[in-house]
Coordinates of C-alpha atoms in Angstrom, one line a residue:
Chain A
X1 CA 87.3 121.8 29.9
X2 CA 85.9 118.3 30.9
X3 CA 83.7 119.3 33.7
X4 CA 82.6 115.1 33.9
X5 CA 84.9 113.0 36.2
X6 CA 87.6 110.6 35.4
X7 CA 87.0 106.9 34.3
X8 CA 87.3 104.6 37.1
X9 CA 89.8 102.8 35.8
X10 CA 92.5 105.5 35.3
X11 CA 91.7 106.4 38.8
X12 CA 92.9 103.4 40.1
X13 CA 95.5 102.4 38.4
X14 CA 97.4 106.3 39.3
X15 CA 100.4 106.3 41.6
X16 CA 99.7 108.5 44.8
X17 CA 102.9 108.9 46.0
X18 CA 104.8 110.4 43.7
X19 CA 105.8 114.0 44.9
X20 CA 105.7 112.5 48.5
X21 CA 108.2 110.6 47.0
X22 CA 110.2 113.0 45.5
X23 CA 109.8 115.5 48.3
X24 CA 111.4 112.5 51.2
X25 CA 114.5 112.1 48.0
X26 CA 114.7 115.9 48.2
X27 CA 114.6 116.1 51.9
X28 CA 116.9 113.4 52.7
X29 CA 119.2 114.4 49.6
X30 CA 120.1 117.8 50.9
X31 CA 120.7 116.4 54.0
X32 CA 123.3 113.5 52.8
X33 CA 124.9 116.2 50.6
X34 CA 125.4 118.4 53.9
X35 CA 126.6 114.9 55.9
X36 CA 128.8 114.0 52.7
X37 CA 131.2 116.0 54.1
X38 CA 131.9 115.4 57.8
X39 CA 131.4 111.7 57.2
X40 CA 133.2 110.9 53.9
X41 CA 135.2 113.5 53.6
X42 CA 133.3 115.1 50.0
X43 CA 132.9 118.7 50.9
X44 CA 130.1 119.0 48.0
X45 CA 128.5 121.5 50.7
X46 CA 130.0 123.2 53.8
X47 CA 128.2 125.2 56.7
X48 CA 124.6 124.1 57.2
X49 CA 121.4 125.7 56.4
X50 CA 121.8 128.9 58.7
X51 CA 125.0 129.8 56.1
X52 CA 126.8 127.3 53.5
X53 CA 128.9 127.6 51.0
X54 CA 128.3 124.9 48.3
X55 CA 131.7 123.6 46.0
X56 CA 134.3 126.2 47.5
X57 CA 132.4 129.0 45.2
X58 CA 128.6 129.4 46.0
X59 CA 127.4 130.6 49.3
X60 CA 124.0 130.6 50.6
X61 CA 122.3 132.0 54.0
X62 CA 119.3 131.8 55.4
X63 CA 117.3 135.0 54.9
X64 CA 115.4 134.4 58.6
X65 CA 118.8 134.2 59.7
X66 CA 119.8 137.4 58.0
X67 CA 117.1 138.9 59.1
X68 CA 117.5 138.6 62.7
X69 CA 121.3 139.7 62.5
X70 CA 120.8 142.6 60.7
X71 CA 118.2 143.6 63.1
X72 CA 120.5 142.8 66.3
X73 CA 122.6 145.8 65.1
X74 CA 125.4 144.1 62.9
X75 CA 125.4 144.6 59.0
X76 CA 126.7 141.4 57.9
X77 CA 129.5 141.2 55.1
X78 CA 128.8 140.5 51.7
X79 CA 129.0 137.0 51.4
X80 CA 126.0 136.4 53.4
X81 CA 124.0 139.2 51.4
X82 CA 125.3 137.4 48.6
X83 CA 124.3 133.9 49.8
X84 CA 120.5 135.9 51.0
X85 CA 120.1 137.0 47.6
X86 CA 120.5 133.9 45.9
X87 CA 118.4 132.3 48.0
X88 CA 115.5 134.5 48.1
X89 CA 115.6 134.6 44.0
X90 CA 115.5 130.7 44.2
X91 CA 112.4 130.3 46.3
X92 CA 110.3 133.6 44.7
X93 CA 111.0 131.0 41.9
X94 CA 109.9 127.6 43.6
X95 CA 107.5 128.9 46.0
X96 CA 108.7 130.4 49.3
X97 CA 107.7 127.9 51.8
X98 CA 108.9 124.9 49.0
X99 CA 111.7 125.2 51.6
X100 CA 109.3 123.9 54.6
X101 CA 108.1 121.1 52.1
X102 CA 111.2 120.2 50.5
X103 CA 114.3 120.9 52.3
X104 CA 113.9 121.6 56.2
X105 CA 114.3 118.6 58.1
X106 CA 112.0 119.4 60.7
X107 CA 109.6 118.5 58.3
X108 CA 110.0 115.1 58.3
X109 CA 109.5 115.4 62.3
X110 CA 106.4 116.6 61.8
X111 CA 105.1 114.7 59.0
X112 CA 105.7 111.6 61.2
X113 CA 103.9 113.4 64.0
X114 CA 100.8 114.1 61.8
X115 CA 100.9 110.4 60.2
X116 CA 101.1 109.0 63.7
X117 CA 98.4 111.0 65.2
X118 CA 96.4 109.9 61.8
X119 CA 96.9 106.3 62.3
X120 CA 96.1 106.6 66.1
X121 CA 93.2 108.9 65.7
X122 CA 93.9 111.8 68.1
X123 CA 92.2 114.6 67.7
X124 CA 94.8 117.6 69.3
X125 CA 92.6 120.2 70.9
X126 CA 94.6 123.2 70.7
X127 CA 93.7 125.4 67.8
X128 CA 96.2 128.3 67.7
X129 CA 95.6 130.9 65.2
X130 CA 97.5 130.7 62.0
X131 CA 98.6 134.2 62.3
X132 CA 100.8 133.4 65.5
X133 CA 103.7 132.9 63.4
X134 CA 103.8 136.5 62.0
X135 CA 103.2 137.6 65.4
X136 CA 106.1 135.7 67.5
X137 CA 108.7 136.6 64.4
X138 CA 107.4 140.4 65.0
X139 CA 108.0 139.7 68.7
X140 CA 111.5 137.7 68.1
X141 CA 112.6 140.5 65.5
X142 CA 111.8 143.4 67.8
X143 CA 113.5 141.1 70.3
X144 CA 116.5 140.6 69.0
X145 CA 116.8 144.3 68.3
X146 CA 116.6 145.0 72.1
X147 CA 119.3 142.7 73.1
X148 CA 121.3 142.9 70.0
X149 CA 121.5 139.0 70.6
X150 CA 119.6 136.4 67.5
X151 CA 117.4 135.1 70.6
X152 CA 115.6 132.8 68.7
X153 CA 118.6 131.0 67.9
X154 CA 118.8 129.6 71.5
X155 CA 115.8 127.8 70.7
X156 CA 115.3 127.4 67.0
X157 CA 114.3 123.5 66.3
X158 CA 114.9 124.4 62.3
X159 CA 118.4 125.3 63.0
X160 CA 119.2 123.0 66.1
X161 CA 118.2 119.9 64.1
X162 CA 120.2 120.3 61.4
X163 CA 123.0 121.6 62.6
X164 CA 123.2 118.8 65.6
X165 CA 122.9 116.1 62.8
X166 CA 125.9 117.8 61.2
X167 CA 128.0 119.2 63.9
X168 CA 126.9 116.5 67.1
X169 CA 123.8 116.7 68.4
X170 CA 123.9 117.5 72.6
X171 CA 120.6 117.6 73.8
X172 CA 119.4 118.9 70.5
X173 CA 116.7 116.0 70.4
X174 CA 114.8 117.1 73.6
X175 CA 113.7 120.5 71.5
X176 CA 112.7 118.2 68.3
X177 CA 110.4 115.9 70.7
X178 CA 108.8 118.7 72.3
X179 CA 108.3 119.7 68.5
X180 CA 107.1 116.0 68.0
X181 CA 104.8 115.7 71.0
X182 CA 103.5 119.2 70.5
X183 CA 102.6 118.1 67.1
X184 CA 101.2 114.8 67.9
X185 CA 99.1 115.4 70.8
X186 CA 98.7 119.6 71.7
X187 CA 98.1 121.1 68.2
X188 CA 97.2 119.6 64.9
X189 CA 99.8 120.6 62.6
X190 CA 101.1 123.0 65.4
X191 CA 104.9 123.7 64.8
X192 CA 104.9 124.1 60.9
X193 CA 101.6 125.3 60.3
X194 CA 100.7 127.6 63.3
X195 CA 104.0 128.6 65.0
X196 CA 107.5 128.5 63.4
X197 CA 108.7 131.9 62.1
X198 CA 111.3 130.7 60.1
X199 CA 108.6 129.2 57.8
X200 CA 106.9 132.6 58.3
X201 CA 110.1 134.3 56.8
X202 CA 109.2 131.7 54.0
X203 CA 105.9 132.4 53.7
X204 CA 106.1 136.3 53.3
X205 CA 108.3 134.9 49.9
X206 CA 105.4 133.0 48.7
X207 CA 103.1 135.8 48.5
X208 CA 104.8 136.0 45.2
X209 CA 106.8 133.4 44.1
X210 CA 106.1 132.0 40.8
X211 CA 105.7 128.2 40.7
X212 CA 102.2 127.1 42.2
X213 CA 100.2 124.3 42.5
X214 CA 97.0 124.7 40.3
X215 CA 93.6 123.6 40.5
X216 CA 92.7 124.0 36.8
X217 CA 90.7 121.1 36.4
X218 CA 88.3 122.3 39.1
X219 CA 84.7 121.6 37.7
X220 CA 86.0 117.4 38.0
X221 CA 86.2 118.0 42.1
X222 CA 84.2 115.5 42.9
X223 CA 84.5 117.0 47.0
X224 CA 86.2 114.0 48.5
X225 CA 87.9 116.1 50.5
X226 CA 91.1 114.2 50.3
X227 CA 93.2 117.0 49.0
X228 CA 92.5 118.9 52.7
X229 CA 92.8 116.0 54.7
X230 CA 96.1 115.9 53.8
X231 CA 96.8 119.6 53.2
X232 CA 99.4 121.2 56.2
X233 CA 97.7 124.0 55.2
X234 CA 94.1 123.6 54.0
X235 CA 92.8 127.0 53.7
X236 CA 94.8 127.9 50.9
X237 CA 93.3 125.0 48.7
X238 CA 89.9 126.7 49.2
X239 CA 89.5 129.7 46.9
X240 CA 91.3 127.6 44.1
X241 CA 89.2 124.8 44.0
X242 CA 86.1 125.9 44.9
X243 CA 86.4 129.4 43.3
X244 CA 83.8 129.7 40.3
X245 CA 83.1 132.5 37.8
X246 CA 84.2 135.8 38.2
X247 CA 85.3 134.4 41.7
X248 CA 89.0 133.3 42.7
X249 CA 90.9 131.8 40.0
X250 CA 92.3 128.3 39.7
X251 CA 95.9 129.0 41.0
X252 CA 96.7 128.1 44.6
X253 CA 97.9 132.3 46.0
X254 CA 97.9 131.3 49.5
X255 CA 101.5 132.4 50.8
X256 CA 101.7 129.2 53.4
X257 CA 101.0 127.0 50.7
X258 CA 104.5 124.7 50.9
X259 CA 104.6 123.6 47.3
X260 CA 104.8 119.8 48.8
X261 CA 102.5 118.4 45.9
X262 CA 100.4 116.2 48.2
X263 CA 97.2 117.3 47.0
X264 CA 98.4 116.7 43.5
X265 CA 99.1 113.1 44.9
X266 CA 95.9 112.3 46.7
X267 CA 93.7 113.6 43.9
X268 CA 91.9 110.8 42.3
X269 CA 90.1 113.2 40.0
X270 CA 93.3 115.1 38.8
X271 CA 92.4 118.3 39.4
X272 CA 95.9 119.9 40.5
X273 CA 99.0 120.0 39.0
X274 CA 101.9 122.2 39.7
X275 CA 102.3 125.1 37.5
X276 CA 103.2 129.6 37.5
X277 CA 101.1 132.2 39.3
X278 CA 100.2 133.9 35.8
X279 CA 97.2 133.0 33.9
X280 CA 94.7 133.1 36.7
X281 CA 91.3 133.9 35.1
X282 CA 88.7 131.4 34.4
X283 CA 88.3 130.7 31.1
X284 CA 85.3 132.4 29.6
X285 CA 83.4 130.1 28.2
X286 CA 82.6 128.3 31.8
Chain B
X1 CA 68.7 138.8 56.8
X2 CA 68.2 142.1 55.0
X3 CA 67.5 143.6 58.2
X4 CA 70.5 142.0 60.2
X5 CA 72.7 143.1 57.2
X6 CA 71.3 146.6 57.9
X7 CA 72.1 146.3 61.4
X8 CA 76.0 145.5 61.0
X9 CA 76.0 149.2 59.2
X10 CA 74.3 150.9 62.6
X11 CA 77.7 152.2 64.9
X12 CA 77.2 150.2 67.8
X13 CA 78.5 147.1 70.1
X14 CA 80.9 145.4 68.0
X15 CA 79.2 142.6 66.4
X16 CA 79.9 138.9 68.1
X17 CA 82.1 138.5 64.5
X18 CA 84.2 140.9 64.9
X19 CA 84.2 140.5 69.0
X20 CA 85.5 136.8 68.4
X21 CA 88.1 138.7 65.6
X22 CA 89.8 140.6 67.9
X23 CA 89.6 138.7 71.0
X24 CA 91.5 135.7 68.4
X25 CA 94.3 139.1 67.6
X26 CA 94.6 139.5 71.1
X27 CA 94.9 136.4 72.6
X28 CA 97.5 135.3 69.5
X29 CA 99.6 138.5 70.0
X30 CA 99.9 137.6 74.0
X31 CA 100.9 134.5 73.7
X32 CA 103.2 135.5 70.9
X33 CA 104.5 138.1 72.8
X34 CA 105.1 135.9 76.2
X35 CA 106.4 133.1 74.2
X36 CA 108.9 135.8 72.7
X37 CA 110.2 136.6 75.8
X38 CA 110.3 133.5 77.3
X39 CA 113.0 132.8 74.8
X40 CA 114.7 135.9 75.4
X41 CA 114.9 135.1 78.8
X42 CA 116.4 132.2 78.2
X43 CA 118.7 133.1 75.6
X44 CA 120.1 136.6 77.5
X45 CA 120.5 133.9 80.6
X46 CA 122.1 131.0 78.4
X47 CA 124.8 133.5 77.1
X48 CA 127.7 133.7 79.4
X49 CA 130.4 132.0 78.1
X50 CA 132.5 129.8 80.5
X51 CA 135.7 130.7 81.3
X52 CA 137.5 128.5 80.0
X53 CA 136.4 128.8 76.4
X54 CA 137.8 131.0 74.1
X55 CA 136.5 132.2 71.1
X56 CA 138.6 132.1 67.4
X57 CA 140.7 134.9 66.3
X58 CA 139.1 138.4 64.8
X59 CA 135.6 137.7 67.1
X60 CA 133.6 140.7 68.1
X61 CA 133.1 142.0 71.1
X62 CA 131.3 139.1 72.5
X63 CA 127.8 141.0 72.8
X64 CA 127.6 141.9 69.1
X65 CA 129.3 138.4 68.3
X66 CA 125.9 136.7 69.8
X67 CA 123.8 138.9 67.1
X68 CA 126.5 138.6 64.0
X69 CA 127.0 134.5 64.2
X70 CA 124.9 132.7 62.3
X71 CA 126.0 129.4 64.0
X72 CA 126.8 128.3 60.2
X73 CA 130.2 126.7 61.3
X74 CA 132.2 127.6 58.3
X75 CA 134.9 128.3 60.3
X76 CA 134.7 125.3 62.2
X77 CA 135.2 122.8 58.9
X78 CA 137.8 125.5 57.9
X79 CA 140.0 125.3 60.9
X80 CA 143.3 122.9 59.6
X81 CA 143.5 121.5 63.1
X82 CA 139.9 121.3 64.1
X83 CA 140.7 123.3 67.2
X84 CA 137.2 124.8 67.1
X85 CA 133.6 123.3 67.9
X86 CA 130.1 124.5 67.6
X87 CA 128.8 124.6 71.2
X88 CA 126.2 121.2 71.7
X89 CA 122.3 122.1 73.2
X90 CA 123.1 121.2 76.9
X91 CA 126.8 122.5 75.9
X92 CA 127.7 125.6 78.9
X93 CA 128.6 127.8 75.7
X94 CA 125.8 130.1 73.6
X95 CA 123.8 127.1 71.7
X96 CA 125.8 126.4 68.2
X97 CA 128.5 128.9 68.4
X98 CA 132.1 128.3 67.8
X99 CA 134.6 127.6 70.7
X100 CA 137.4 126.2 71.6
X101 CA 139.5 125.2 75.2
X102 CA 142.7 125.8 75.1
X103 CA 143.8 123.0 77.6
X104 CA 142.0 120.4 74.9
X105 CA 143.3 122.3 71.4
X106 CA 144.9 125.1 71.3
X107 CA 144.6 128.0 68.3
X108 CA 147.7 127.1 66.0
X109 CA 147.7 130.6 64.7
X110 CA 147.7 130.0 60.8
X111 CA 149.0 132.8 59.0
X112 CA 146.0 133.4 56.8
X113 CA 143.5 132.8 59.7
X114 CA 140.9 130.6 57.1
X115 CA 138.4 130.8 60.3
X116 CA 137.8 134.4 59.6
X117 CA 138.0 134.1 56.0
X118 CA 135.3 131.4 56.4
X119 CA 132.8 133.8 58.2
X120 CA 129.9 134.9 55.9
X121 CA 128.3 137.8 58.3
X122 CA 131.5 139.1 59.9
X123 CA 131.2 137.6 63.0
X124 CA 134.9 137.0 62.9
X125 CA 136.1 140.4 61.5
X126 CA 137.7 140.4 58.7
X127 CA 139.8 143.2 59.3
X128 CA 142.3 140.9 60.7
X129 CA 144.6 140.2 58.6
X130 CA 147.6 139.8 60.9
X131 CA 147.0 136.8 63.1
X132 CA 149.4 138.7 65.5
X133 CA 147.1 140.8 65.9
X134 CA 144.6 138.2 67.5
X135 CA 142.8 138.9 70.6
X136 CA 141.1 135.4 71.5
X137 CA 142.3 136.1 75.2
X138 CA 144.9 136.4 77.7
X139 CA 147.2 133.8 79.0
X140 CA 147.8 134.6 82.8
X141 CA 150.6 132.5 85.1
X142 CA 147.2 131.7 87.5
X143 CA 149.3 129.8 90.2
X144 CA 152.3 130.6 91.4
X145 CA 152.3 127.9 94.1
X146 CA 152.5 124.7 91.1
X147 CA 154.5 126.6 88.5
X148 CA 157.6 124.7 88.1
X149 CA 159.8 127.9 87.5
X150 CA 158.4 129.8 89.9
X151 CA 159.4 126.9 92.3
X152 CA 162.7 127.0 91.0
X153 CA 163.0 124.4 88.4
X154 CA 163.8 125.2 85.0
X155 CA 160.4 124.1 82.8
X156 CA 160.2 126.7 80.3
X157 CA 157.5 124.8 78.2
X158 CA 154.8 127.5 78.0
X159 CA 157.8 130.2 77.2
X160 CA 159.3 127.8 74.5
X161 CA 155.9 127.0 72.8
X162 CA 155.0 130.2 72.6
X163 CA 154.1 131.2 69.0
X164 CA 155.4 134.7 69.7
X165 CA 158.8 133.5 72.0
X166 CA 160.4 136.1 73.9
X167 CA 157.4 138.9 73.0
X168 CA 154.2 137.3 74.4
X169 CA 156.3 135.5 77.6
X170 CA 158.9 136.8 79.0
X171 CA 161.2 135.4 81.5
X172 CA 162.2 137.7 84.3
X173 CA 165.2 136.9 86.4
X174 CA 164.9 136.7 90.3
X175 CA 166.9 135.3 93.2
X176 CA 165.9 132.2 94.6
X177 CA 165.3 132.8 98.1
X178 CA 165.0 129.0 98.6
X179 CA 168.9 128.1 97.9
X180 CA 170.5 130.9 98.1
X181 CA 172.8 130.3 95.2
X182 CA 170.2 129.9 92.0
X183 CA 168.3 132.1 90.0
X184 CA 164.5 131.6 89.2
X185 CA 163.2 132.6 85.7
X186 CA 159.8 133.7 85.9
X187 CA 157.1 133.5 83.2
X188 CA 155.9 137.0 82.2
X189 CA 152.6 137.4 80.4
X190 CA 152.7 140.9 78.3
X191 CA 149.0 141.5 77.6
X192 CA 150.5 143.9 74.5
X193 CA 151.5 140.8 72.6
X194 CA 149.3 137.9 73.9
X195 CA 147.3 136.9 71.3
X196 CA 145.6 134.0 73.3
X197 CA 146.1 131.2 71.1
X198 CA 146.7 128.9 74.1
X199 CA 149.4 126.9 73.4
X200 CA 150.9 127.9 76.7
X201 CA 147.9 126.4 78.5
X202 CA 147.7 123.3 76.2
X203 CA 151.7 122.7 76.4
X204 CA 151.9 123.1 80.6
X205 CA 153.4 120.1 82.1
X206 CA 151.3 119.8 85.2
X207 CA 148.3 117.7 85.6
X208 CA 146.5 120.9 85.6
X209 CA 147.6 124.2 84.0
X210 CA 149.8 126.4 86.1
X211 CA 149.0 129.1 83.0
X212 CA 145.2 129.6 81.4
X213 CA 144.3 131.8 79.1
X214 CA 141.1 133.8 80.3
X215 CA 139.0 136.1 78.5
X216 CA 140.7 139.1 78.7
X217 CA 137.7 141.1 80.1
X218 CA 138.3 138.3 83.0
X219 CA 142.3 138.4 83.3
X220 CA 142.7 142.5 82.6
X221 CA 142.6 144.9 85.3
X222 CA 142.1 149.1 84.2
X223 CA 143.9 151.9 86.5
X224 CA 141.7 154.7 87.4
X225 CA 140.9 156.7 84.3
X226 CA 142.3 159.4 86.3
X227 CA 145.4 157.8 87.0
X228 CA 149.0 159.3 86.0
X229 CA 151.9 157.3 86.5
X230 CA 154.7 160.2 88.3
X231 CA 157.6 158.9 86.8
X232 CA 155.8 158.7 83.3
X233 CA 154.4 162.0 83.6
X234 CA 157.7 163.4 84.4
X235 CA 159.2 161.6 81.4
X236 CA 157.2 163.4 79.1
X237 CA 157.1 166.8 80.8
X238 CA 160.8 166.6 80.9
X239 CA 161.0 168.1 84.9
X240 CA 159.1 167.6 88.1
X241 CA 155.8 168.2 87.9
X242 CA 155.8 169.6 91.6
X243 CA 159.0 171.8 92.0
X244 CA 160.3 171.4 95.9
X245 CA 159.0 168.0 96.8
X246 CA 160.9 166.8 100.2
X247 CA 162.4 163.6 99.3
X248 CA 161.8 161.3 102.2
X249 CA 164.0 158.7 103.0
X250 CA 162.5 155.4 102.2
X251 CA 161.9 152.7 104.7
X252 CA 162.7 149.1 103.9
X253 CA 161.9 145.5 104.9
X254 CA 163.2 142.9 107.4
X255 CA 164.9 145.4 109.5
X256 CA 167.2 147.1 107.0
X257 CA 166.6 150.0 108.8
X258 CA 166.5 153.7 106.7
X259 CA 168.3 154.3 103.8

């Protein structure tokens, strides 16, 4: 392991946009592929991302919307077990909240909220816990079993903004600016990071999904901090990069991590790169 | 350090750590918890459905329909005629569920009902399998006072369009008061066969509907549970339930004096 830091030159001559990159493709590509078919009439994917059924054969649900409709009382039919299933495998795979990074479009709401409120330099007072999530989809679950009504759904910006790009829009856009301004001026990364319980669902899949973002190279950190400025989530970097010894390995456990790669990105010294859960001792000889 | 270390051991006032801990828990859990229900007061308020709109064939009741939709709208881009919508934020129907109004598009009442077969959860239950057997709602004759036949006339539309004709609506002969000579054929909804697809309400000929189709919670009444029709009762029994009863003579209108 080279513990000494990269040449200069190598460092600037790398690309720092790459996963971005390939994250806005991903984003935006899901998104066509769902507006392919109300607009041009190429039903590659039907539904939206509540429940869709992809070619005529493959179906996929949400498994936060699952969730909150088997808890309302109803057992829902096999197709959206099905549909669960499939995607649950798929993201213990990629990394649970890879679907906050890579395919919800609220993301790219909030992304431009955090950019803006970069360029401007605001500094958002609020500072809700990051456990709020887990506690308002306890309270939505428990909720939702009261009423026997998917409350959340009333409100639900994840669900709302895709659906009203898809199916007409209403008012949908006064729910994604509150989002926005919420984001931009009440709570530093306050929606995706702090709040949403949808990415929460996500999140509880990540505790053991298998692709993660690794921070083997760790002894070249050369604490620029770059990697947590732009981090949604900094406190899962942490452990990984600072770990040393006997102390947390290199791989990146936290369950909020989103997979987004940005870190990767803004790394000058290369320390991350994406890779599996397994493996997670230091060598020995450091 | 050793001796502060020491003293987080000692059973005593929690430790300004731990104080700030679970003053953090508490203060996330309440505003989880009023942020919860604030949504669930808004969603149990923003749930009554309009009266106009009707939901596709096979739905649950509408409370367990409002836990079972996933707001995917499968059935929506598998309806042939696009009679059905996914309700709009600021839309008077629960936020992303699918509806339609009859008076815009009515249900066209396909045979192999792709709308429930599009459902993932169940939403729309799949148990129907014979679209006559489609509850969506109830087409009632609302106003008298406009309906063409009722005045007289011989309009018919909502009886000929009716996708079940001469089950659903019937026409029931009666004199016309009015001329004396003619015959009016009035509309007859029969909430046994109504399937409330809407085409009657879609097809009326007047600026606005003489017939609607309402939710049939809305358009059905329910006798007494206690209720027992005489002549039904003694249909079944064969005789008289009461042996003896005086037959009174009955009275009758405008005059006609006793019968």
């Amino acid at each position: 392991m080279n513990t000494a830091t990269l040449p200069i030159a190598m460092v600037r001559s790398r690309w720092r946009w790459k996963w971005l990159f390939l994250r806005r493709l991903t984003q935006v590509g899901i998104l066509g592929l769902f507006l392919l078919g109300p607009m041009a009439g190429i039903w590659i994917v039907k539904g939206n991302l509540s429940s869709n059924l992809v070619l005529d054969l493959l179906p996929l649900t949400d498994p936060f919307l699952l969730l909150q409709t088997t808890v309302s009382g109803h057992l829902p039919e096999t197709t959206a077990l099905l549909g669960t299933a499939i995607v649950v495998t798929f993201y213990l795979l990629v990394g649970g909240r890879a679907f906050c990074g890579w395919v919800c479009p609220v993301n790219i709401v909030t992304d431009a909220a955090a950019w803006l409120r970069e360029m401007l330099g605001l500094r958002p007072r609020a500072r809700p816990s990051r456990t709020t999530r887990y506690w308002l989809l306890g309270t939505l679950l428990i909720m939702t079993a009261l009423t026997g009504i998917t409350v959340w759904e009333w409100v639900n910006p994840v669900s709302m903004l895709h659906r009203g790009l898809i199916f007409g829009f209403g008012f949908a856009w006064v729910v994604l600016l509150a989002v926005f301004l919420f984001d931009l001026l009440v709570a530093q990364r306050g929606w995706c990071s702090h709040l949403c319980p949808m990415g929460a669902t996500y999140s509880l899949l990540g505790a053991g999904s298998i692709i993660r973002v690794r921070a083997d190279d760790r002894a070249r950190c050369d604490d620029c901090m770059e990697c947590f400025r732009v981090c949604p989530e900094p406190q899962v970097i942490q452990p990984a990069l600072k770990g040393t010894g006997d102390g947390p390995g290199p791989v990146i456990t936290g369950m909020n991590c989103t997979n987004c790669g940005r870190c990767i990105d803004v790394c000058d010294q290369i320390v991350f790169h994406f890779g599996t859960r397994f493996h997670n001792k230091m060598e020995a000889s450091s | 350090m050793s001796q502060e270390q020491q003293n987080t051991q000692v059973p005593g006032p929690p430790s300004p750590g731990r104080r700030h801990f679970l003053q953090e828990v508490v203060m996330t859990a309440c505003g989880a918890a009023l942020f919860g229900g604030g949504v669930t007061l808004y969603a149990t308020n923003a749930s009554a459905m309009p009266a106009q709109a009707l939901r596709p064939p096979g739905v649950l009741d509408e409370e367990t329909f409002l836990g079972a939709c996933v707001r995917c709208g499968l059935c929506v881009r598998d309806c042939p005629y696009d009679t059905l919508d996914l309700a709009r934020v600021g839309e008077p129907v629960a936020v992303g569920t699918p509806y339609f109004i009859a008076r815009q598009v009515a249900c066209e009442m396909c045979e192999d009902i792709p709308c429930v077969k599009a459902c993932p959860t169940g939403a729309l239950d799949p148990e129907l399998t014979d679209i006559d057997d489609a509850r969506m709602g109830l087409a009632v004759l609302i106003d008298q006072e406009t309906c063409l036949n009722f005045l007289g006339l011989r309009c018919d539309v909502c009886y000929q369009i009716c996708p079940l004709i001469g089950e659903a609506i019937t026409l029931e002969l009666d004199h016309n008061d009015r001329t004396g000579v003619h015959a009016r054929f009035l509309h007859t909804v029969n909430s046994e066969t109504c399937t409330g697809c809407g085409k009657c309400e879609a097809a009326c000929v007047l600026d606005v509907a003489a017939i609607k189709v309402l939710p049939i919670t809305l358009a059905k009444g329910q006798l007494g549970r206690h209720y027992r029709l005489g002549w039904e009762e003694q249909e079944k029994a064969g005789k008289p339930l009461l042996e003896n009863i005086i037959d009174l003579p009955d009275r009758m209108p405008a005059g006609g004096g006793l019968q």
